XYZ file of C-alpha atoms in Angstrom:
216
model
C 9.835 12.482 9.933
C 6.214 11.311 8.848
C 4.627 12.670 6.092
C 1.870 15.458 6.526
C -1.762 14.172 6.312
C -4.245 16.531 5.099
C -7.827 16.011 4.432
C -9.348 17.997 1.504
C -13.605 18.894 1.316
C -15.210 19.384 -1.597
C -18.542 21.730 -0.467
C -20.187 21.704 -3.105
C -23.221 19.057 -4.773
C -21.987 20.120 -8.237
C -19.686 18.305 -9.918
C -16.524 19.459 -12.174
C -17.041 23.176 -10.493
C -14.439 25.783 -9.978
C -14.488 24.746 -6.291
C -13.085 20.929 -7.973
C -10.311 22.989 -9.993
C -8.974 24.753 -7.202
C -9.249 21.990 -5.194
C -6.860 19.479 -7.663
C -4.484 22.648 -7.796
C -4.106 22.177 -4.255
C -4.109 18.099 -3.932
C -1.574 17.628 -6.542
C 0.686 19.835 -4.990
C 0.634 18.875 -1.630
C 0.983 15.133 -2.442
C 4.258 16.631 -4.451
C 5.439 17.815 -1.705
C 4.950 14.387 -0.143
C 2.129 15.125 2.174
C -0.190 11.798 1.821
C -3.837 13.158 1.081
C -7.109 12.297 1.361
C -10.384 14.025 -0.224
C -13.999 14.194 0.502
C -15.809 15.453 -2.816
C -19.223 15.925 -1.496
C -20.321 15.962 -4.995
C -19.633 12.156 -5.200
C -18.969 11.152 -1.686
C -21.994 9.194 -0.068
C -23.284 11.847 2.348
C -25.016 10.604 5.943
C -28.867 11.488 5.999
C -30.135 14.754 7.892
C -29.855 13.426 11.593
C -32.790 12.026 12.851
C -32.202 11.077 16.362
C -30.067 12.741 18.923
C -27.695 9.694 19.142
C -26.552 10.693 15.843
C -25.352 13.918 16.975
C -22.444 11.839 19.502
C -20.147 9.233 18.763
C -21.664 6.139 20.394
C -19.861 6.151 23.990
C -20.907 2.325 24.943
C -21.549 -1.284 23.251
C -25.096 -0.830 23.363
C -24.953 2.467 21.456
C -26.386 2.218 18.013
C -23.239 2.318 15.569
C -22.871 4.781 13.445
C -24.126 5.712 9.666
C -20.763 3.839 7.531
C -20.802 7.030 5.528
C -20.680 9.551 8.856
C -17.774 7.182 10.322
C -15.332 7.279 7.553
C -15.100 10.920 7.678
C -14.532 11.178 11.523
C -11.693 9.105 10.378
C -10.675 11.188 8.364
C -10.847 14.443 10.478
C -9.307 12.305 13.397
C -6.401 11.409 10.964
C -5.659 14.717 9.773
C -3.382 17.368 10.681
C -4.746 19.637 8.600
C -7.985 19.988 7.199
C -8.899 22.354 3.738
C -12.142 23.906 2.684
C -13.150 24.689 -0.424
C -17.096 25.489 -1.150
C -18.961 28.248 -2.588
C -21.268 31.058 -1.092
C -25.181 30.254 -1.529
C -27.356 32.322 -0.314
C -24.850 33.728 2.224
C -23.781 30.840 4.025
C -22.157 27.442 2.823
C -24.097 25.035 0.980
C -26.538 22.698 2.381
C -24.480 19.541 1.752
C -21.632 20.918 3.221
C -23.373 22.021 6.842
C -25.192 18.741 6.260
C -21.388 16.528 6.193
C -20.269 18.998 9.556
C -23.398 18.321 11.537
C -23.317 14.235 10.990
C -18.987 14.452 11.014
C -18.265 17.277 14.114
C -20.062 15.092 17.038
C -19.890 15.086 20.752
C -17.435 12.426 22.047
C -14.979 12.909 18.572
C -14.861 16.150 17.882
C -15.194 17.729 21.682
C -16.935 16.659 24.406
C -18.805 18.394 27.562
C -17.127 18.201 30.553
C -19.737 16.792 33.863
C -19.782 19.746 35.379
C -19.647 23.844 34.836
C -19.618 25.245 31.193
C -16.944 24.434 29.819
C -16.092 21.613 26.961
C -12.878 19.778 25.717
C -11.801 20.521 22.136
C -10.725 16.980 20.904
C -9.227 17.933 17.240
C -6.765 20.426 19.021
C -3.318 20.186 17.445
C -4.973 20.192 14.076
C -5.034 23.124 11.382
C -7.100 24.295 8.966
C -7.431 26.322 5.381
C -10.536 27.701 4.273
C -11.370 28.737 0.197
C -14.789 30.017 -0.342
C -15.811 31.432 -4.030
C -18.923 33.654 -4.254
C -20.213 36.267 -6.914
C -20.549 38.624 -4.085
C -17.858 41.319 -4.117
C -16.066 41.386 -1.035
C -17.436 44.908 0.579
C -21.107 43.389 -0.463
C -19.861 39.974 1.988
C -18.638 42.016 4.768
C -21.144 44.784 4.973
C -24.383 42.920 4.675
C -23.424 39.501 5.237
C -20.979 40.000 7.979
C -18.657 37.267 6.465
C -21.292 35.001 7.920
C -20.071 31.683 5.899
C -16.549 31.761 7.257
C -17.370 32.889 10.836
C -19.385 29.990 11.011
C -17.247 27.368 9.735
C -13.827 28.970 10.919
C -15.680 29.874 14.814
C -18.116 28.028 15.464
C -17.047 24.565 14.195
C -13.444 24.473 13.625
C -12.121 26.692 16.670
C -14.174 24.695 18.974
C -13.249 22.002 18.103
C -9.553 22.906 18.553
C -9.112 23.408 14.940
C -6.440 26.464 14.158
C -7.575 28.057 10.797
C -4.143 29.605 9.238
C -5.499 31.142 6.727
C -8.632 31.842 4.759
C -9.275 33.007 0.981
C -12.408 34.740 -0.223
C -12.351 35.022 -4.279
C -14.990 37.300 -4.796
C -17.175 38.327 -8.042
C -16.559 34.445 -9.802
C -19.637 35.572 -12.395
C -17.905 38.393 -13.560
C -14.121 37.327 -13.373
C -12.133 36.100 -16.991
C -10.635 33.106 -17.613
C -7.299 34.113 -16.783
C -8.310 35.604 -13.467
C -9.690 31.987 -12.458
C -6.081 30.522 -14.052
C -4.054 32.581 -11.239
C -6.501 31.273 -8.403
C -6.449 27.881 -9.261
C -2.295 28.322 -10.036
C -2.226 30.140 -6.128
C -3.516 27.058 -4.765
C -0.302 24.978 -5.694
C 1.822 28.267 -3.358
C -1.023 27.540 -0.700
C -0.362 23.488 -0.359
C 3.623 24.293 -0.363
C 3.422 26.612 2.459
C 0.920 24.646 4.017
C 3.489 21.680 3.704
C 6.213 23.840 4.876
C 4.167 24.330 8.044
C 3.133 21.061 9.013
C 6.805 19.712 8.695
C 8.284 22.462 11.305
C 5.633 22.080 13.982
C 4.269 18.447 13.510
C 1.480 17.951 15.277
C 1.792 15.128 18.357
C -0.710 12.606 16.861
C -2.643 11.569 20.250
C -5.918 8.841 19.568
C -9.037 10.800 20.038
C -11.078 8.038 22.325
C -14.922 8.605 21.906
């Protein structure tokens, strides 16, 4: 049997945040479990320019295509590799940071991520077969998120992006009111993180996903 691959994001431009503790929680137990691991810390990671053309926003589709930005290329290798992708950012401002929408809209392209099919409507979600676990932290409390926010950083992400693409989110974690939580109260999150990459692990083994090339 091979070993689950996940790929862990880091949303967040700040470095050595609560975001990176729950994060390591999670790493270090999954690779215990022997699931092989990669990580994009998007506080440290080089992160692709704002795009500036519209070829940026597809994977190049012929030789005389202009090649992608290095940075943008390694992650679609990453995504493409993964069966399972995890999320952890904060809430700004109601949505997810900059830097993280930023690494989606040069990663998630045409031609790797889906594709339009040449005729009618409808689209082909490349990255289906593939899972997904989202973490967000915010001060908000949770009522404050749904009511006036409408939980608008997670429909986006889990919606919008990941479902279609393909991506199945099993699960997502809001940890609400960080500003006003204790110490210990941040200890059980990040120690629930280590229960979240074993059952995570647990899944992966008992319905592997078939690992099919995604051709641009």
């Amino acid at each position: 049997m091979t070993a689950p691959r996940i790929l862990v994001v880091v949303g967040t431009p700040l470095a050595d945040s609560l975001n990176h503790a729950l994060a390591r929680a999670y790493i270090d137990a999954a690779r215990d479990t022997g699931a092989e691991v990669r990580v994009t810390d998007l506080a440290a990671a080089p992160i692709p320019a704002f795009p500036r053309a519209r070829d940026e926003l597809r994977a190049p589709r012929t030789a005389g295509d202009a090649p992608l930005d290095p940075a943008a290329a390694a992650s679609i290798d990453d995504v493409v590799w993964a069966d399972h992708l995890v999320f952890f950012f904060p809430q700004w401002w109601g949505g997810a940071p900059a830097v993280l929408k930023a690494w989606i809209d040069r990663v998630f392209l045409s031609g790797s991520a889906f594709r339009y099919r040449e005729t009618g409507r409808l689209w082909d979600k490349l990255l289906t077969g593939r899972t997904a676990r989202i973490i967000m932290t915010m001060d908000s409390p949770g009522w404050w998120n749904a009511l006036t926010y409408r939980d608008a950083a997670i429909r986006q992400l889990r919606s919008a992006t990941l479902r279609y693409c393909g991506v199945a989110v099993r699960g997502v974690t809001r940890l609400s009111e960080v500003r006003h939580r204790r110490p210990a109260d941040r200890d059980r999150w990040v120690d629930a993180m280590a229960s979240f990459a074993r059952t995570d692990g647990e899944a992966l083994r008992a319905h592997p996903r078939a690992r099919v090339a995604v051709a641009a």
